[in-house]
């Protein structure tokens, strides 16, 4: 047990991961204490959370929302914009930051956290997709730890903990396959937003749920795993496992394969990351293998779900390609959710953006911001062209 409560900042506290993280924290008052919270624009729920947690500093990325919160809330200070988010992290004397922001907007707070030498519980996989090399080099330079919250990577973190370097042959990421598993390309032509949002095993925010339906989520996770564990892409496999009970596996040089199992509940990996290296009780049912009866596995259909192939290709190309892939995906998913793009056009926008933008070397975080902005503008033009076709 920790001697004094660990001081925790939760970024994106109004989202799916953020709310579950607050549940985890509230169950461990002796070990964890929230000291700062942030959101994009949902200022009313954010103030409510701050009141409940006794937090006196919050940040809203949206300036107008921050102004509204500043007028309505007398309980503390409201910081505004991306700079406000950075100040929230660097000025609060915290022990760990949970980054549960969605999208590449999470990169700057990731860099601010690691730059200060603060440990990072990372749900925002996009940080590593966009800036993997620079982000991991920064963590190494300051000695800050990155503890993954993504369930597959949390599983791998736990599985790899006892293994010596050189003994791990392969990492195997499991994928649920999403709501459209088994469908042909023709059957995906006219799927609706509602159908794509109906994930079979996990309840998550809108963007990652669409990423799970296209399998881009697994593509982003492949890149995330490469950077977290330093594993070459040729040694990372993906297998479809519809029940989402096995969260990932590692294959060792002596023929042993180790798996991490549990019911799909994000409070388990969130708790692992916030308490690491301790473990505390999480109220999840013990795994009942007999009741489950069988666990099944099947290959990924990369011909139908082109996003995983595109992510693999961008990962191998390297440089700014993963950043471009991610930005184009964010634009395309946003357009799909807004009814401006059909489901198969998500992959088409990403593929064409990658072809238009090419890949350049990454010299600095500024070059990533530039690649991100240019990819967004190219992808937005493609979305507009698809919409008017
Ligand atoms: P969500 O959409 O439910 O919540 C996102 C949070 O980020 C909200 O609090 C929102 O206010 C904030 N936010 C959004 N845009 C922002 C911006 N530009 N600047 C600052 N804050 C911003 O998303 P989620 O499902 O909780 O996912 C969060 C992250 O965790 C994503 O990277 C996702 O891939 C990852 N993740 C989520 C799950 C899950 O079960 N939900 C599982 C694994 C990984
Ligand atoms: Mg995951």
JSON list of C-alpha atoms in Angstrom, two decimals, residues 59-289:
[
{"chain": "A", "resi": 59, "resn": "UNK", "atom": "CA", "xyz": [-9.11, 22.74, -17.30]},
{"chain": "A", "resi": 60, "resn": "UNK", "atom": "CA", "xyz": [-11.34, 22.92, -20.36]},
{"chain": "A", "resi": 61, "resn": "UNK", "atom": "CA", "xyz": [-9.72, 22.73, -23.79]},
{"chain": "A", "resi": 62, "resn": "UNK", "atom": "CA", "xyz": [-12.55, 24.78, -25.27]},
{"chain": "A", "resi": 63, "resn": "UNK", "atom": "CA", "xyz": [-12.16, 28.47, -24.39]},
{"chain": "A", "resi": 64, "resn": "UNK", "atom": "CA", "xyz": [-15.88, 29.30, -24.39]},
{"chain": "A", "resi": 65, "resn": "UNK", "atom": "CA", "xyz": [-16.67, 26.34, -22.14]},
{"chain": "A", "resi": 66, "resn": "UNK", "atom": "CA", "xyz": [-13.86, 27.44, -19.80]},
{"chain": "A", "resi": 67, "resn": "UNK", "atom": "CA", "xyz": [-15.39, 30.93, -19.62]},
{"chain": "A", "resi": 68, "resn": "UNK", "atom": "CA", "xyz": [-18.82, 29.47, -18.74]},
{"chain": "A", "resi": 69, "resn": "UNK", "atom": "CA", "xyz": [-17.24, 27.26, -16.07]},
{"chain": "A", "resi": 70, "resn": "UNK", "atom": "CA", "xyz": [-15.30, 30.21, -14.65]},
{"chain": "A", "resi": 71, "resn": "UNK", "atom": "CA", "xyz": [-18.52, 32.17, -14.17]},
{"chain": "A", "resi": 72, "resn": "UNK", "atom": "CA", "xyz": [-20.54, 29.29, -12.76]},
{"chain": "A", "resi": 73, "resn": "UNK", "atom": "CA", "xyz": [-17.97, 27.80, -10.38]},
{"chain": "A", "resi": 74, "resn": "UNK", "atom": "CA", "xyz": [-16.67, 29.52, -7.28]},
{"chain": "A", "resi": 75, "resn": "UNK", "atom": "CA", "xyz": [-14.99, 26.41, -5.90]},
{"chain": "A", "resi": 76, "resn": "UNK", "atom": "CA", "xyz": [-11.64, 26.80, -7.64]},
{"chain": "A", "resi": 77, "resn": "UNK", "atom": "CA", "xyz": [-9.64, 27.84, -10.69]},
{"chain": "A", "resi": 78, "resn": "UNK", "atom": "CA", "xyz": [-10.56, 27.10, -14.31]},
{"chain": "A", "resi": 79, "resn": "UNK", "atom": "CA", "xyz": [-7.75, 26.92, -16.86]},
{"chain": "A", "resi": 80, "resn": "UNK", "atom": "CA", "xyz": [-8.45, 27.27, -20.58]},
{"chain": "A", "resi": 81, "resn": "UNK", "atom": "CA", "xyz": [-7.19, 25.88, -23.87]},
{"chain": "A", "resi": 82, "resn": "UNK", "atom": "CA", "xyz": [-4.33, 23.49, -24.64]},
{"chain": "A", "resi": 83, "resn": "UNK", "atom": "CA", "xyz": [-1.95, 25.73, -22.63]},
{"chain": "A", "resi": 84, "resn": "UNK", "atom": "CA", "xyz": [-4.32, 25.49, -19.67]},
{"chain": "A", "resi": 85, "resn": "UNK", "atom": "CA", "xyz": [-4.16, 21.71, -19.92]},
{"chain": "A", "resi": 86, "resn": "UNK", "atom": "CA", "xyz": [-0.36, 21.82, -19.83]},
{"chain": "A", "resi": 87, "resn": "UNK", "atom": "CA", "xyz": [-0.38, 24.15, -16.79]},
{"chain": "A", "resi": 88, "resn": "UNK", "atom": "CA", "xyz": [-2.86, 21.85, -15.06]},
{"chain": "A", "resi": 89, "resn": "UNK", "atom": "CA", "xyz": [-0.28, 19.05, -15.35]},
{"chain": "A", "resi": 90, "resn": "UNK", "atom": "CA", "xyz": [2.91, 20.93, -14.63]},
{"chain": "A", "resi": 91, "resn": "UNK", "atom": "CA", "xyz": [1.69, 23.05, -11.70]},
{"chain": "A", "resi": 92, "resn": "UNK", "atom": "CA", "xyz": [-0.20, 20.54, -9.57]},
{"chain": "A", "resi": 93, "resn": "UNK", "atom": "CA", "xyz": [2.60, 18.51, -7.99]},
{"chain": "A", "resi": 94, "resn": "UNK", "atom": "CA", "xyz": [1.04, 15.18, -8.97]},
{"chain": "A", "resi": 95, "resn": "UNK", "atom": "CA", "xyz": [2.45, 11.64, -8.95]},
{"chain": "A", "resi": 96, "resn": "UNK", "atom": "CA", "xyz": [0.63, 10.27, -11.98]},
{"chain": "A", "resi": 97, "resn": "UNK", "atom": "CA", "xyz": [-1.41, 11.59, -14.91]},
{"chain": "A", "resi": 98, "resn": "UNK", "atom": "CA", "xyz": [-4.12, 9.47, -16.54]},
{"chain": "A", "resi": 99, "resn": "UNK", "atom": "CA", "xyz": [-4.42, 10.63, -20.13]},
{"chain": "A", "resi": 100, "resn": "UNK", "atom": "CA", "xyz": [-7.94, 9.61, -21.23]},
{"chain": "A", "resi": 101, "resn": "UNK", "atom": "CA", "xyz": [-8.31, 12.25, -23.94]},
{"chain": "A", "resi": 102, "resn": "UNK", "atom": "CA", "xyz": [-9.42, 10.97, -27.34]},
{"chain": "A", "resi": 103, "resn": "UNK", "atom": "CA", "xyz": [-7.38, 11.66, -30.46]},
{"chain": "A", "resi": 104, "resn": "UNK", "atom": "CA", "xyz": [-4.08, 13.35, -31.27]},
{"chain": "A", "resi": 105, "resn": "UNK", "atom": "CA", "xyz": [-5.09, 16.23, -28.95]},
{"chain": "A", "resi": 106, "resn": "UNK", "atom": "CA", "xyz": [-3.68, 13.90, -26.27]},
{"chain": "A", "resi": 107, "resn": "UNK", "atom": "CA", "xyz": [-0.11, 14.22, -27.56]},
{"chain": "A", "resi": 108, "resn": "UNK", "atom": "CA", "xyz": [0.71, 17.63, -26.02]},
{"chain": "A", "resi": 109, "resn": "UNK", "atom": "CA", "xyz": [-0.46, 16.59, -22.52]},
{"chain": "A", "resi": 110, "resn": "UNK", "atom": "CA", "xyz": [1.48, 13.31, -22.87]},
{"chain": "A", "resi": 111, "resn": "UNK", "atom": "CA", "xyz": [4.63, 15.27, -23.69]},
{"chain": "A", "resi": 112, "resn": "UNK", "atom": "CA", "xyz": [4.00, 17.74, -20.84]},
{"chain": "A", "resi": 113, "resn": "UNK", "atom": "CA", "xyz": [3.61, 14.86, -18.37]},
{"chain": "A", "resi": 114, "resn": "UNK", "atom": "CA", "xyz": [6.67, 12.90, -19.44]},
{"chain": "A", "resi": 115, "resn": "UNK", "atom": "CA", "xyz": [8.73, 16.07, -19.85]},
{"chain": "A", "resi": 116, "resn": "UNK", "atom": "CA", "xyz": [8.18, 16.79, -16.14]},
{"chain": "A", "resi": 117, "resn": "UNK", "atom": "CA", "xyz": [9.24, 13.24, -15.28]},
{"chain": "A", "resi": 118, "resn": "UNK", "atom": "CA", "xyz": [5.71, 12.38, -14.11]},
{"chain": "A", "resi": 119, "resn": "UNK", "atom": "CA", "xyz": [4.46, 8.81, -14.59]},
{"chain": "A", "resi": 120, "resn": "UNK", "atom": "CA", "xyz": [1.79, 8.42, -17.25]},
{"chain": "A", "resi": 121, "resn": "UNK", "atom": "CA", "xyz": [-1.17, 6.04, -17.22]},
{"chain": "A", "resi": 122, "resn": "UNK", "atom": "CA", "xyz": [-1.89, 6.06, -20.92]},
{"chain": "A", "resi": 123, "resn": "UNK", "atom": "CA", "xyz": [-5.30, 5.40, -22.43]},
{"chain": "A", "resi": 124, "resn": "UNK", "atom": "CA", "xyz": [-4.71, 7.89, -25.24]},
{"chain": "A", "resi": 125, "resn": "UNK", "atom": "CA", "xyz": [-3.13, 5.44, -27.70]},
{"chain": "A", "resi": 126, "resn": "UNK", "atom": "CA", "xyz": [-3.05, 8.18, -30.36]},
{"chain": "A", "resi": 127, "resn": "UNK", "atom": "CA", "xyz": [-0.10, 9.82, -28.48]},
{"chain": "A", "resi": 128, "resn": "UNK", "atom": "CA", "xyz": [2.04, 6.80, -29.27]},
{"chain": "A", "resi": 129, "resn": "UNK", "atom": "CA", "xyz": [0.70, 6.32, -32.78]},
{"chain": "A", "resi": 130, "resn": "UNK", "atom": "CA", "xyz": [1.52, 9.92, -33.71]},
{"chain": "A", "resi": 131, "resn": "UNK", "atom": "CA", "xyz": [4.73, 10.48, -31.78]},
{"chain": "A", "resi": 132, "resn": "UNK", "atom": "CA", "xyz": [5.93, 7.03, -30.68]},
{"chain": "A", "resi": 133, "resn": "UNK", "atom": "CA", "xyz": [9.69, 7.47, -31.10]},
{"chain": "A", "resi": 134, "resn": "UNK", "atom": "CA", "xyz": [9.84, 10.96, -29.59]},
{"chain": "A", "resi": 135, "resn": "UNK", "atom": "CA", "xyz": [7.43, 10.11, -26.76]},
{"chain": "A", "resi": 136, "resn": "UNK", "atom": "CA", "xyz": [9.31, 6.97, -25.66]},
{"chain": "A", "resi": 137, "resn": "UNK", "atom": "CA", "xyz": [12.68, 8.77, -25.98]},
{"chain": "A", "resi": 138, "resn": "UNK", "atom": "CA", "xyz": [11.33, 11.56, -23.75]},
{"chain": "A", "resi": 139, "resn": "UNK", "atom": "CA", "xyz": [10.15, 9.06, -21.13]},
{"chain": "A", "resi": 140, "resn": "UNK", "atom": "CA", "xyz": [13.55, 7.41, -21.18]},
{"chain": "A", "resi": 141, "resn": "UNK", "atom": "CA", "xyz": [15.32, 10.74, -20.81]},
{"chain": "A", "resi": 142, "resn": "UNK", "atom": "CA", "xyz": [13.27, 11.87, -17.79]},
{"chain": "A", "resi": 143, "resn": "UNK", "atom": "CA", "xyz": [12.80, 8.44, -16.20]},
{"chain": "A", "resi": 144, "resn": "UNK", "atom": "CA", "xyz": [8.99, 8.68, -16.26]},
{"chain": "A", "resi": 145, "resn": "UNK", "atom": "CA", "xyz": [7.08, 5.42, -16.70]},
{"chain": "A", "resi": 146, "resn": "UNK", "atom": "CA", "xyz": [4.38, 4.85, -19.30]},
{"chain": "A", "resi": 147, "resn": "UNK", "atom": "CA", "xyz": [1.85, 2.35, -17.97]},
{"chain": "A", "resi": 148, "resn": "UNK", "atom": "CA", "xyz": [-0.68, 1.34, -20.61]},
{"chain": "A", "resi": 149, "resn": "UNK", "atom": "CA", "xyz": [-4.42, 1.44, -19.89]},
{"chain": "A", "resi": 150, "resn": "UNK", "atom": "CA", "xyz": [-5.53, -0.08, -23.20]},
{"chain": "A", "resi": 151, "resn": "UNK", "atom": "CA", "xyz": [-6.69, -3.57, -22.15]},
{"chain": "A", "resi": 152, "resn": "UNK", "atom": "CA", "xyz": [-4.49, -5.50, -24.60]},
{"chain": "A", "resi": 153, "resn": "UNK", "atom": "CA", "xyz": [-1.38, -3.53, -23.67]},
{"chain": "A", "resi": 154, "resn": "UNK", "atom": "CA", "xyz": [-2.13, -3.74, -19.97]},
{"chain": "A", "resi": 155, "resn": "UNK", "atom": "CA", "xyz": [-2.30, -7.51, -20.47]},
{"chain": "A", "resi": 156, "resn": "UNK", "atom": "CA", "xyz": [1.03, -7.49, -22.32]},
{"chain": "A", "resi": 157, "resn": "UNK", "atom": "CA", "xyz": [2.63, -5.24, -19.67]},
{"chain": "A", "resi": 158, "resn": "UNK", "atom": "CA", "xyz": [1.66, -7.80, -17.04]},
{"chain": "A", "resi": 159, "resn": "UNK", "atom": "CA", "xyz": [2.70, -10.81, -19.13]},
{"chain": "A", "resi": 160, "resn": "UNK", "atom": "CA", "xyz": [6.08, -9.31, -20.02]},
{"chain": "A", "resi": 161, "resn": "UNK", "atom": "CA", "xyz": [6.89, -8.19, -16.48]},
{"chain": "A", "resi": 162, "resn": "UNK", "atom": "CA", "xyz": [8.63, -11.43, -15.50]},
{"chain": "A", "resi": 163, "resn": "UNK", "atom": "CA", "xyz": [10.34, -12.23, -18.81]},
{"chain": "A", "resi": 164, "resn": "UNK", "atom": "CA", "xyz": [13.99, -11.57, -19.55]},
{"chain": "A", "resi": 165, "resn": "UNK", "atom": "CA", "xyz": [14.99, -9.71, -22.71]},
{"chain": "A", "resi": 166, "resn": "UNK", "atom": "CA", "xyz": [15.44, -12.06, -25.66]},
{"chain": "A", "resi": 167, "resn": "UNK", "atom": "CA", "xyz": [13.01, -14.73, -24.46]},
{"chain": "A", "resi": 168, "resn": "UNK", "atom": "CA", "xyz": [9.84, -13.30, -26.05]},
{"chain": "A", "resi": 169, "resn": "UNK", "atom": "CA", "xyz": [9.31, -14.43, -29.66]},
{"chain": "A", "resi": 170, "resn": "UNK", "atom": "CA", "xyz": [5.93, -12.86, -30.42]},
{"chain": "A", "resi": 171, "resn": "UNK", "atom": "CA", "xyz": [3.20, -10.62, -29.04]},
{"chain": "A", "resi": 172, "resn": "UNK", "atom": "CA", "xyz": [-0.37, -11.60, -29.98]},
{"chain": "A", "resi": 173, "resn": "UNK", "atom": "CA", "xyz": [-3.02, -8.88, -29.77]},
{"chain": "A", "resi": 174, "resn": "UNK", "atom": "CA", "xyz": [-6.61, -10.08, -29.58]},
{"chain": "A", "resi": 175, "resn": "UNK", "atom": "CA", "xyz": [-9.39, -8.23, -31.42]},
{"chain": "A", "resi": 176, "resn": "UNK", "atom": "CA", "xyz": [-13.12, -8.70, -30.86]},
{"chain": "A", "resi": 177, "resn": "UNK", "atom": "CA", "xyz": [-13.70, -8.23, -34.58]},
{"chain": "A", "resi": 178, "resn": "UNK", "atom": "CA", "xyz": [-16.30, -5.55, -33.84]},
{"chain": "A", "resi": 179, "resn": "UNK", "atom": "CA", "xyz": [-19.98, -5.53, -34.83]},
{"chain": "A", "resi": 180, "resn": "UNK", "atom": "CA", "xyz": [-19.29, -6.39, -38.48]},
{"chain": "A", "resi": 181, "resn": "UNK", "atom": "CA", "xyz": [-17.11, -9.47, -38.01]},
{"chain": "A", "resi": 182, "resn": "UNK", "atom": "CA", "xyz": [-17.73, -12.01, -40.77]},
{"chain": "A", "resi": 183, "resn": "UNK", "atom": "CA", "xyz": [-19.31, -9.51, -43.19]},
{"chain": "A", "resi": 184, "resn": "UNK", "atom": "CA", "xyz": [-18.16, -9.11, -46.80]},
{"chain": "A", "resi": 185, "resn": "UNK", "atom": "CA", "xyz": [-17.17, -5.75, -48.32]},
{"chain": "A", "resi": 186, "resn": "UNK", "atom": "CA", "xyz": [-20.54, -5.62, -50.12]},
{"chain": "A", "resi": 187, "resn": "UNK", "atom": "CA", "xyz": [-22.35, -6.09, -46.81]},
{"chain": "A", "resi": 188, "resn": "UNK", "atom": "CA", "xyz": [-20.49, -3.11, -45.32]},
{"chain": "A", "resi": 189, "resn": "UNK", "atom": "CA", "xyz": [-21.58, -0.66, -48.04]},
{"chain": "A", "resi": 190, "resn": "UNK", "atom": "CA", "xyz": [-24.67, 0.65, -46.29]},
{"chain": "A", "resi": 191, "resn": "UNK", "atom": "CA", "xyz": [-24.11, 0.01, -42.58]},
{"chain": "A", "resi": 192, "resn": "UNK", "atom": "CA", "xyz": [-25.49, 2.79, -40.37]},
{"chain": "A", "resi": 193, "resn": "UNK", "atom": "CA", "xyz": [-23.84, 4.81, -37.60]},
{"chain": "A", "resi": 194, "resn": "UNK", "atom": "CA", "xyz": [-26.13, 3.12, -35.09]},
{"chain": "A", "resi": 195, "resn": "UNK", "atom": "CA", "xyz": [-25.04, -0.36, -36.23]},
{"chain": "A", "resi": 196, "resn": "UNK", "atom": "CA", "xyz": [-21.37, 0.65, -36.12]},
{"chain": "A", "resi": 197, "resn": "UNK", "atom": "CA", "xyz": [-21.78, 2.03, -32.58]},
{"chain": "A", "resi": 198, "resn": "UNK", "atom": "CA", "xyz": [-23.23, -1.26, -31.30]},
{"chain": "A", "resi": 199, "resn": "UNK", "atom": "CA", "xyz": [-20.02, -2.92, -30.11]},
{"chain": "A", "resi": 200, "resn": "UNK", "atom": "CA", "xyz": [-20.54, -6.56, -29.09]},
{"chain": "A", "resi": 201, "resn": "UNK", "atom": "CA", "xyz": [-18.32, -6.65, -25.97]},
{"chain": "A", "resi": 202, "resn": "UNK", "atom": "CA", "xyz": [-17.06, -3.19, -24.88]},
{"chain": "A", "resi": 203, "resn": "UNK", "atom": "CA", "xyz": [-18.87, 0.06, -24.05]},
{"chain": "A", "resi": 204, "resn": "UNK", "atom": "CA", "xyz": [-16.63, 2.94, -25.10]},
{"chain": "A", "resi": 205, "resn": "UNK", "atom": "CA", "xyz": [-16.56, 6.49, -26.50]},
{"chain": "A", "resi": 206, "resn": "UNK", "atom": "CA", "xyz": [-17.85, 7.05, -30.05]},
{"chain": "A", "resi": 207, "resn": "UNK", "atom": "CA", "xyz": [-14.52, 7.40, -31.84]},
{"chain": "A", "resi": 208, "resn": "UNK", "atom": "CA", "xyz": [-12.90, 4.22, -30.52]},
{"chain": "A", "resi": 209, "resn": "UNK", "atom": "CA", "xyz": [-16.15, 2.30, -31.10]},
{"chain": "A", "resi": 210, "resn": "UNK", "atom": "CA", "xyz": [-16.07, 3.22, -34.80]},
{"chain": "A", "resi": 211, "resn": "UNK", "atom": "CA", "xyz": [-12.32, 2.38, -34.84]},
{"chain": "A", "resi": 212, "resn": "UNK", "atom": "CA", "xyz": [-13.27, -1.05, -33.49]},
{"chain": "A", "resi": 213, "resn": "UNK", "atom": "CA", "xyz": [-15.84, -1.52, -36.26]},
{"chain": "A", "resi": 214, "resn": "UNK", "atom": "CA", "xyz": [-13.31, -0.65, -39.00]},
{"chain": "A", "resi": 215, "resn": "UNK", "atom": "CA", "xyz": [-10.48, -2.51, -37.18]},
{"chain": "A", "resi": 216, "resn": "UNK", "atom": "CA", "xyz": [-8.44, 0.70, -37.25]},
{"chain": "A", "resi": 217, "resn": "UNK", "atom": "CA", "xyz": [-8.41, 0.36, -33.47]},
{"chain": "A", "resi": 218, "resn": "UNK", "atom": "CA", "xyz": [-6.31, -2.79, -33.83]},
{"chain": "A", "resi": 219, "resn": "UNK", "atom": "CA", "xyz": [-4.05, -1.00, -36.31]},
{"chain": "A", "resi": 220, "resn": "UNK", "atom": "CA", "xyz": [-3.49, 1.82, -33.80]},
{"chain": "A", "resi": 221, "resn": "UNK", "atom": "CA", "xyz": [-2.87, -0.79, -31.11]},
{"chain": "A", "resi": 222, "resn": "UNK", "atom": "CA", "xyz": [-0.27, -2.55, -33.24]},
{"chain": "A", "resi": 223, "resn": "UNK", "atom": "CA", "xyz": [1.69, 0.72, -33.42]},
{"chain": "A", "resi": 224, "resn": "UNK", "atom": "CA", "xyz": [1.07, 1.35, -29.71]},
{"chain": "A", "resi": 225, "resn": "UNK", "atom": "CA", "xyz": [2.47, -2.10, -28.81]},
{"chain": "A", "resi": 226, "resn": "UNK", "atom": "CA", "xyz": [5.55, -1.59, -31.00]},
{"chain": "A", "resi": 227, "resn": "UNK", "atom": "CA", "xyz": [6.45, 1.61, -29.16]},
{"chain": "A", "resi": 228, "resn": "UNK", "atom": "CA", "xyz": [5.52, 0.48, -25.64]},
{"chain": "A", "resi": 229, "resn": "UNK", "atom": "CA", "xyz": [7.46, -2.76, -25.74]},
{"chain": "A", "resi": 230, "resn": "UNK", "atom": "CA", "xyz": [10.07, -2.08, -28.44]},
{"chain": "A", "resi": 231, "resn": "UNK", "atom": "CA", "xyz": [8.88, -5.11, -30.41]},
{"chain": "A", "resi": 232, "resn": "UNK", "atom": "CA", "xyz": [9.51, -5.20, -34.20]},
{"chain": "A", "resi": 233, "resn": "UNK", "atom": "CA", "xyz": [6.29, -5.21, -36.25]},
{"chain": "A", "resi": 234, "resn": "UNK", "atom": "CA", "xyz": [7.09, -8.64, -37.75]},
{"chain": "A", "resi": 235, "resn": "UNK", "atom": "CA", "xyz": [6.81, -10.07, -34.23]},
{"chain": "A", "resi": 236, "resn": "UNK", "atom": "CA", "xyz": [3.33, -8.69, -33.45]},
{"chain": "A", "resi": 237, "resn": "UNK", "atom": "CA", "xyz": [0.30, -10.70, -34.59]},
{"chain": "A", "resi": 238, "resn": "UNK", "atom": "CA", "xyz": [-3.42, -9.99, -34.40]},
{"chain": "A", "resi": 239, "resn": "UNK", "atom": "CA", "xyz": [-6.01, -12.71, -33.86]},
{"chain": "A", "resi": 240, "resn": "UNK", "atom": "CA", "xyz": [-9.79, -12.26, -33.73]},
{"chain": "A", "resi": 241, "resn": "UNK", "atom": "CA", "xyz": [-11.34, -13.47, -30.47]},
{"chain": "A", "resi": 242, "resn": "UNK", "atom": "CA", "xyz": [-15.02, -12.50, -30.39]},
{"chain": "A", "resi": 243, "resn": "UNK", "atom": "CA", "xyz": [-15.61, -13.10, -26.64]},
{"chain": "A", "resi": 244, "resn": "UNK", "atom": "CA", "xyz": [-12.94, -10.52, -25.52]},
{"chain": "A", "resi": 245, "resn": "UNK", "atom": "CA", "xyz": [-11.95, -12.75, -22.59]},
{"chain": "A", "resi": 246, "resn": "UNK", "atom": "CA", "xyz": [-8.30, -13.30, -23.58]},
{"chain": "A", "resi": 247, "resn": "UNK", "atom": "CA", "xyz": [-6.86, -9.77, -23.62]},
{"chain": "A", "resi": 248, "resn": "UNK", "atom": "CA", "xyz": [-3.55, -10.68, -25.28]},
{"chain": "A", "resi": 249, "resn": "UNK", "atom": "CA", "xyz": [-0.81, -13.33, -25.31]},
{"chain": "A", "resi": 250, "resn": "UNK", "atom": "CA", "xyz": [2.96, -13.67, -25.51]},
{"chain": "A", "resi": 251, "resn": "UNK", "atom": "CA", "xyz": [4.88, -16.52, -27.09]},
{"chain": "A", "resi": 252, "resn": "UNK", "atom": "CA", "xyz": [8.21, -17.44, -25.51]},
{"chain": "A", "resi": 253, "resn": "UNK", "atom": "CA", "xyz": [11.31, -19.07, -26.99]},
{"chain": "A", "resi": 254, "resn": "UNK", "atom": "CA", "xyz": [10.77, -22.34, -25.09]},
{"chain": "A", "resi": 255, "resn": "UNK", "atom": "CA", "xyz": [7.38, -23.04, -26.66]},
{"chain": "A", "resi": 256, "resn": "UNK", "atom": "CA", "xyz": [5.29, -21.60, -23.80]},
{"chain": "A", "resi": 257, "resn": "UNK", "atom": "CA", "xyz": [2.45, -19.20, -24.60]},
{"chain": "A", "resi": 258, "resn": "UNK", "atom": "CA", "xyz": [1.09, -17.01, -21.79]},
{"chain": "A", "resi": 259, "resn": "UNK", "atom": "CA", "xyz": [-2.33, -15.39, -21.91]},
{"chain": "A", "resi": 260, "resn": "UNK", "atom": "CA", "xyz": [-4.10, -12.75, -19.78]},
{"chain": "A", "resi": 261, "resn": "UNK", "atom": "CA", "xyz": [-7.81, -13.44, -19.20]},
{"chain": "A", "resi": 262, "resn": "UNK", "atom": "CA", "xyz": [-10.73, -11.61, -17.63]},
{"chain": "A", "resi": 263, "resn": "UNK", "atom": "CA", "xyz": [-14.20, -10.26, -18.32]},
{"chain": "A", "resi": 264, "resn": "UNK", "atom": "CA", "xyz": [-14.14, -7.09, -20.44]},
{"chain": "A", "resi": 265, "resn": "UNK", "atom": "CA", "xyz": [-14.17, -4.29, -17.82]},
{"chain": "A", "resi": 266, "resn": "UNK", "atom": "CA", "xyz": [-11.84, -1.30, -18.28]},
{"chain": "A", "resi": 267, "resn": "UNK", "atom": "CA", "xyz": [-11.71, -0.69, -14.53]},
{"chain": "A", "resi": 268, "resn": "UNK", "atom": "CA", "xyz": [-9.28, -3.64, -14.34]},
{"chain": "A", "resi": 269, "resn": "UNK", "atom": "CA", "xyz": [-6.55, -2.10, -16.55]},
{"chain": "A", "resi": 270, "resn": "UNK", "atom": "CA", "xyz": [-7.27, 1.40, -15.17]},
{"chain": "A", "resi": 271, "resn": "UNK", "atom": "CA", "xyz": [-6.77, 0.11, -11.62]},
{"chain": "A", "resi": 272, "resn": "UNK", "atom": "CA", "xyz": [-3.60, -1.73, -12.65]},
{"chain": "A", "resi": 273, "resn": "UNK", "atom": "CA", "xyz": [-2.13, 1.46, -14.15]},
{"chain": "A", "resi": 274, "resn": "UNK", "atom": "CA", "xyz": [-3.08, 3.78, -11.29]},
{"chain": "A", "resi": 275, "resn": "UNK", "atom": "CA", "xyz": [-1.88, 1.45, -8.52]},
{"chain": "A", "resi": 276, "resn": "UNK", "atom": "CA", "xyz": [1.15, -0.06, -10.26]},
{"chain": "A", "resi": 277, "resn": "UNK", "atom": "CA", "xyz": [3.12, -1.90, -8.90]},
{"chain": "A", "resi": 278, "resn": "UNK", "atom": "CA", "xyz": [0.54, -2.57, -6.19]},
{"chain": "A", "resi": 279, "resn": "UNK", "atom": "CA", "xyz": [-2.79, -4.31, -6.84]},
{"chain": "A", "resi": 280, "resn": "UNK", "atom": "CA", "xyz": [-6.09, -3.64, -5.10]},
{"chain": "A", "resi": 281, "resn": "UNK", "atom": "CA", "xyz": [-9.56, -5.18, -5.24]},
{"chain": "A", "resi": 282, "resn": "UNK", "atom": "CA", "xyz": [-11.73, -4.34, -8.25]},
{"chain": "A", "resi": 283, "resn": "UNK", "atom": "CA", "xyz": [-15.39, -5.42, -8.02]},
{"chain": "A", "resi": 284, "resn": "UNK", "atom": "CA", "xyz": [-15.45, -7.74, -11.04]},
{"chain": "A", "resi": 285, "resn": "UNK", "atom": "CA", "xyz": [-16.81, -11.26, -11.04]},
{"chain": "A", "resi": 286, "resn": "UNK", "atom": "CA", "xyz": [-14.20, -14.03, -10.91]},
{"chain": "A", "resi": 287, "resn": "UNK", "atom": "CA", "xyz": [-13.76, -15.63, -14.30]},
{"chain": "A", "resi": 288, "resn": "UNK", "atom": "CA", "xyz": [-16.07, -18.63, -14.75]},
{"chain": "A", "resi": 289, "resn": "UNK", "atom": "CA", "xyz": [-14.54, -20.69, -17.56]}
]
